[in-house]
Amino acid sequence: DSDTDSDTDSDTDSDTDSDTDWGACKKSCDEPADCVPTGADVTKDENNWECVADGYCNLLGCQNAGECQTLFPEMDNITCNTNVTPQECTLPCTSAANCAIADSPLFGEDNWACESDLCVHQGCNDDTECQDAFPAMEDPACAEYVDPPMCTTSCAEPIDCTDAAVTADLFNEAHWLCTDGACEHKGCTSTQECTDSALGAGYICVF
């Protein structure tokens, strides 16, 4: 996925640092055209974004089935699910079994729901699925604090979520929680943190 939102969009937790306001790094904009990433596919063009009033990009997702069919020409019946936010390309279904991808740990029948006759991915079910899907990753965990749950780094304490090679304040120990054994990024405290990170200029901290 080439969404330009950073991974700092994750849930903020109010259990700690109650005096700190946490935001998310978002790409700044004056108009939707500013949001289009380099090499964007047809579901990330100018008409797939909005530049919200506070001056940052918000992904709207696919606009119609034609965009999805252009992006996935091998899937004749793929369509755009307008019932989710952001809207996304998906397949029609009568049951979750229609959505399953064989031998795929994160896309089996139990990872899907068939809602309004469209496949909706429900995320990972447990740590084992993440470990099977990412064998090169050291002990990944299924983060249930995200909706839908997603695979992330496992932890016993926040420092386990840091990377010694990453020196930006945005990713230091103070910016992480260890939530039920899974790393949770709390977000940014200032725009400077966003611009000083690998995201670079053009990103702002949105509260």
GROMACS .gro file of N, CA, C and O in nm, residues 8-72:
model
  260
    8THR      N    1   0.246   0.635   1.220
    8THR     CA    2   0.214   0.703   1.345
    8THR      C    3   0.066   0.730   1.360
    8THR      O    4   0.024   0.794   1.455
    9ASP      N    5  -0.015   0.676   1.267
    9ASP     CA    6  -0.159   0.694   1.279
    9ASP      C    7  -0.221   0.599   1.382
    9ASP      O    8  -0.342   0.597   1.398
   10SER      N    9  -0.141   0.520   1.448
   10SER     CA   10  -0.196   0.422   1.540
   10SER      C   11  -0.261   0.487   1.660
   10SER      O   12  -0.239   0.604   1.691
   11ASP      N   13  -0.342   0.407   1.730
   11ASP     CA   14  -0.415   0.453   1.847
   11ASP      C   15  -0.323   0.522   1.947
   11ASP      O   16  -0.212   0.480   1.969
   12THR      N   17  -0.372   0.627   2.009
   12THR     CA   18  -0.301   0.685   2.122
   12THR      C   19  -0.358   0.627   2.250
   12THR      O   20  -0.476   0.598   2.258
   13ASP      N   21  -0.276   0.611   2.349
   13ASP     CA   22  -0.319   0.550   2.474
   13ASP      C   23  -0.306   0.654   2.585
   13ASP      O   24  -0.202   0.714   2.602
   14SER      N   25  -0.414   0.677   2.658
   14SER     CA   26  -0.415   0.781   2.760
   14SER      C   27  -0.373   0.730   2.897
   14SER      O   28  -0.376   0.804   2.994
   15ASP      N   29  -0.332   0.602   2.904
   15ASP     CA   30  -0.297   0.546   3.034
   15ASP      C   31  -0.167   0.605   3.089
   15ASP      O   32  -0.144   0.606   3.208
   16THR      N   33  -0.078   0.651   2.998
   16THR     CA   34   0.047   0.710   3.040
   16THR      C   35   0.064   0.845   2.974
   16THR      O   36  -0.004   0.877   2.878
   17ASP      N   37   0.159   0.924   3.026
   17ASP     CA   38   0.187   1.055   2.968
   17ASP      C   39   0.060   1.138   2.953
   17ASP      O   40   0.034   1.195   2.848
   18SER      N   41  -0.020   1.145   3.059
   18SER     CA   42  -0.150   1.212   3.051
   18SER      C   43  -0.137   1.361   3.021
   18SER      O   44  -0.232   1.424   2.976
   19ASP      N   45  -0.018   1.419   3.045
   19ASP     CA   46   0.000   1.562   3.019
   19ASP      C   47   0.050   1.588   2.877
   19ASP      O   48   0.070   1.703   2.838
   20THR      N   49   0.074   1.483   2.800
   20THR     CA   50   0.128   1.496   2.665
   20THR      C   51   0.016   1.479   2.563
   20THR      O   52  -0.062   1.386   2.570
   21ASP      N   53   0.010   1.572   2.468
   21ASP     CA   54  -0.084   1.558   2.356
   21ASP      C   55  -0.012   1.483   2.245
   21ASP      O   56   0.097   1.521   2.201
   22TRP      N   57  -0.074   1.376   2.198
   22TRP     CA   58  -0.016   1.295   2.091
   22TRP      C   59  -0.096   1.314   1.963
   22TRP      O   60  -0.220   1.310   1.964
   23GLY      N   61  -0.025   1.333   1.854
   23GLY     CA   62  -0.090   1.348   1.724
   23GLY      C   63  -0.037   1.246   1.626
   23GLY      O   64   0.032   1.151   1.664
   24ALA      N   65  -0.068   1.265   1.500
   24ALA     CA   66  -0.022   1.175   1.394
   24ALA      C   67   0.044   1.257   1.284
   24ALA      O   68  -0.003   1.367   1.250
   25CYS      N   69   0.154   1.207   1.228
   25CYS     CA   70   0.221   1.275   1.118
   25CYS      C   71   0.140   1.255   0.990
   25CYS      O   72   0.113   1.141   0.950
   26LYS      N   73   0.102   1.365   0.931
   26LYS     CA   74   0.023   1.363   0.808
   26LYS      C   75   0.089   1.452   0.703
   26LYS      O   76   0.151   1.554   0.736
   27LYS      N   77   0.075   1.417   0.578
   27LYS     CA   78   0.129   1.499   0.470
   27LYS      C   79   0.048   1.628   0.461
   27LYS      O   80  -0.076   1.624   0.458
   28SER      N   81   0.115   1.741   0.456
   28SER     CA   82   0.046   1.870   0.448
   28SER      C   83   0.005   1.898   0.303
   28SER      O   84   0.061   1.841   0.208
   29CYS      N   85  -0.093   1.985   0.286
   29CYS     CA   86  -0.144   2.014   0.151
   29CYS      C   87  -0.217   2.147   0.147
   29CYS      O   88  -0.263   2.199   0.250
   30ASP      N   89  -0.228   2.200   0.027
   30ASP     CA   90  -0.316   2.313  -0.001
   30ASP      C   91  -0.432   2.269  -0.089
   30ASP      O   92  -0.537   2.333  -0.092
   31GLU      N   93  -0.413   2.159  -0.161
   31GLU     CA   94  -0.515   2.103  -0.249
   31GLU      C   95  -0.489   1.955  -0.266
   31GLU      O   96  -0.377   1.906  -0.237
   32PRO      N   97  -0.588   1.877  -0.311
   32PRO     CA   98  -0.571   1.732  -0.323
   32PRO      C   99  -0.451   1.690  -0.408
   32PRO      O  100  -0.390   1.587  -0.379
   33ALA      N  101  -0.417   1.768  -0.508
   33ALA     CA  102  -0.304   1.733  -0.594
   33ALA      C  103  -0.174   1.720  -0.515
   33ALA      O  104  -0.084   1.645  -0.553
   34ASP      N  105  -0.165   1.793  -0.404
   34ASP     CA  106  -0.043   1.787  -0.322
   34ASP      C  107  -0.027   1.652  -0.252
   34ASP      O  108   0.081   1.620  -0.202
   35CYS      N  109  -0.134   1.574  -0.246
   35CYS     CA  110  -0.133   1.448  -0.172
   35CYS      C  111  -0.090   1.329  -0.256
   35CYS      O  112  -0.059   1.223  -0.201
   36VAL      N  113  -0.088   1.344  -0.387
   36VAL     CA  114  -0.061   1.231  -0.476
   36VAL      C  115   0.085   1.189  -0.467
   36VAL      O  116   0.175   1.268  -0.495
   37PRO      N  117   0.112   1.065  -0.425
   37PRO     CA  118   0.251   1.019  -0.416
   37PRO      C  119   0.312   0.992  -0.553
   37PRO      O  120   0.240   0.969  -0.651
   38THR      N  121   0.442   0.995  -0.560
   38THR     CA  122   0.512   0.963  -0.684
   38THR      C  123   0.478   0.821  -0.727
   38THR      O  124   0.479   0.728  -0.646
   39GLY      N  125   0.444   0.805  -0.855
   39GLY     CA  126   0.411   0.673  -0.906
   39GLY      C  127   0.278   0.619  -0.859
   39GLY      O  128   0.258   0.497  -0.855
   40ALA      N  129   0.187   0.708  -0.821
   40ALA     CA  130   0.058   0.666  -0.766
   40ALA      C  131  -0.022   0.581  -0.865
   40ALA      O  132  -0.021   0.608  -0.985
   41ASP      N  133  -0.091   0.479  -0.814
   41ASP     CA  134  -0.180   0.402  -0.898
   41ASP      C  135  -0.314   0.474  -0.910
   41ASP      O  136  -0.334   0.582  -0.852
   42VAL      N  137  -0.408   0.415  -0.981
   42VAL     CA  138  -0.535   0.483  -1.011
   42VAL      C  139  -0.623   0.504  -0.889
   42VAL      O  140  -0.719   0.580  -0.895
   43THR      N  141  -0.592   0.436  -0.779
   43THR     CA  142  -0.670   0.458  -0.657
   43THR      C  143  -0.603   0.556  -0.562
   43THR      O  144  -0.648   0.576  -0.449
   44LYS      N  145  -0.494   0.619  -0.608
   44LYS     CA  146  -0.424   0.720  -0.528
   44LYS      C  147  -0.406   0.849  -0.607
   44LYS      O  148  -0.320   0.931  -0.575
   45ASP      N  149  -0.484   0.866  -0.713
   45ASP     CA  150  -0.479   0.988  -0.793
   45ASP      C  151  -0.542   1.105  -0.717
   45ASP      O  152  -0.597   1.087  -0.607
   46GLU      N  153  -0.543   1.222  -0.781
   46GLU     CA  154  -0.594   1.343  -0.716
   46GLU      C  155  -0.737   1.327  -0.667
   46GLU      O  156  -0.773   1.376  -0.559
   47ASN      N  157  -0.820   1.255  -0.744
   47ASN     CA  158  -0.961   1.242  -0.706
   47ASN      C  159  -0.982   1.143  -0.592
   47ASN      O  160  -1.093   1.127  -0.542
   48ASN      N  161  -0.875   1.077  -0.548
   48ASN     CA  162  -0.884   0.981  -0.438
   48ASN      C  163  -0.842   1.040  -0.304
   48ASN      O  164  -0.835   0.969  -0.204
   49TRP      N  165  -0.815   1.171  -0.303
   49TRP     CA  166  -0.770   1.239  -0.181
   49TRP      C  167  -0.857   1.361  -0.153
   49TRP      O  168  -0.921   1.416  -0.243
   50GLU      N  169  -0.856   1.402  -0.028
   50GLU     CA  170  -0.909   1.533   0.007
   50GLU      C  171  -0.805   1.605   0.092
   50GLU      O  172  -0.728   1.542   0.166
   51CYS      N  173  -0.801   1.736   0.076
   51CYS     CA  174  -0.716   1.819   0.160
   51CYS      C  175  -0.809   1.882   0.262
   51CYS      O  176  -0.887   1.972   0.231
   52VAL      N  177  -0.806   1.828   0.384
   52VAL     CA  178  -0.902   1.872   0.486
   52VAL      C  179  -0.869   2.012   0.535
   52VAL      O  180  -0.761   2.067   0.510
   53ALA      N  181  -0.964   2.070   0.606
   53ALA     CA  182  -0.956   2.212   0.644
   53ALA      C  183  -0.830   2.248   0.720
   53ALA      O  184  -0.778   2.359   0.709
   54ASP      N  185  -0.777   2.153   0.799
   54ASP     CA  186  -0.656   2.181   0.876
   54ASP      C  187  -0.529   2.170   0.793
   54ASP      O  188  -0.418   2.185   0.846
   55GLY      N  189  -0.543   2.143   0.662
   55GLY     CA  190  -0.428   2.144   0.573
   55GLY      C  191  -0.348   2.015   0.569
   55GLY      O  192  -0.225   2.018   0.556
   56TYR      N  193  -0.416   1.900   0.579
   56TYR     CA  194  -0.343   1.774   0.566
   56TYR      C  195  -0.424   1.677   0.479
   56TYR      O  196  -0.545   1.691   0.461
   57CYS      N  197  -0.354   1.578   0.425
   57CYS     CA  198  -0.413   1.484   0.330
   57CYS      C  199  -0.492   1.375   0.400
   57CYS      O  200  -0.450   1.321   0.503
   58ASN      N  201  -0.607   1.342   0.342
   58ASN     CA  202  -0.689   1.232   0.390
   58ASN      C  203  -0.725   1.144   0.270
   58ASN      O  204  -0.781   1.193   0.171
   59LEU      N  205  -0.690   1.016   0.277
   59LEU     CA  206  -0.717   0.925   0.166
   59LEU      C  207  -0.864   0.885   0.164
   59LEU      O  208  -0.919   0.838   0.264
   60LEU      N  209  -0.928   0.904   0.049
   60LEU     CA  210  -1.069   0.866   0.032
   60LEU      C  211  -1.083   0.723  -0.018
   60LEU      O  212  -1.184   0.658   0.006
   61GLY      N  213  -0.981   0.675  -0.090
   61GLY     CA  214  -0.986   0.540  -0.146
   61GLY      C  215  -1.043   0.538  -0.286
   61GLY      O  216  -1.062   0.643  -0.349
   62CYS      N  217  -1.071   0.418  -0.335
   62CYS     CA  218  -1.123   0.404  -0.471
   62CYS      C  219  -1.255   0.479  -0.485
   62CYS      O  220  -1.331   0.494  -0.389
   63GLN      N  221  -1.282   0.525  -0.606
   63GLN     CA  222  -1.404   0.600  -0.631
   63GLN      C  223  -1.510   0.519  -0.706
   63GLN      O  224  -1.628   0.550  -0.698
   64ASN      N  225  -1.467   0.415  -0.777
   64ASN     CA  226  -1.562   0.333  -0.853
   64ASN      C  227  -1.497   0.201  -0.891
   64ASN      O  228  -1.375   0.182  -0.877
   65ALA      N  229  -1.579   0.109  -0.941
   65ALA     CA  230  -1.529  -0.023  -0.978
   65ALA      C  231  -1.429  -0.015  -1.092
   65ALA      O  232  -1.336  -0.096  -1.099
   66GLY      N  233  -1.445   0.083  -1.179
   66GLY     CA  234  -1.352   0.098  -1.292
   66GLY      C  235  -1.209   0.117  -1.247
   66GLY      O  236  -1.116   0.061  -1.308
   67GLU      N  237  -1.188   0.194  -1.141
   67GLU     CA  238  -1.053   0.213  -1.089
   67GLU      C  239  -0.995   0.080  -1.042
   67GLU      O  240  -0.878   0.050  -1.067
   68CYS      N  241  -1.077   0.002  -0.973
   68CYS     CA  242  -1.029  -0.126  -0.920
   68CYS      C  243  -0.998  -0.224  -1.033
   68CYS      O  244  -0.899  -0.299  -1.027
   69GLN      N  245  -1.080  -0.224  -1.138
   69GLN     CA  246  -1.057  -0.314  -1.250
   69GLN      C  247  -0.933  -0.274  -1.328
   69GLN      O  248  -0.862  -0.360  -1.382
   70THR      N  249  -0.901  -0.145  -1.331
   70THR     CA  250  -0.777  -0.099  -1.394
   70THR      C  251  -0.656  -0.144  -1.312
   70THR      O  252  -0.554  -0.186  -1.366
   71LEU      N  253  -0.669  -0.136  -1.179
   71LEU     CA  254  -0.559  -0.173  -1.091
   71LEU      C  255  -0.539  -0.324  -1.085
   71LEU      O  256  -0.425  -0.371  -1.077
   72PHE      N  257  -0.649  -0.400  -1.093
   72PHE     CA  258  -0.642  -0.546  -1.086
   72PHE      C  259  -0.712  -0.607  -1.208
   72PHE      O  260  -0.821  -0.665  -1.196
   0.00000   0.00000   0.00000
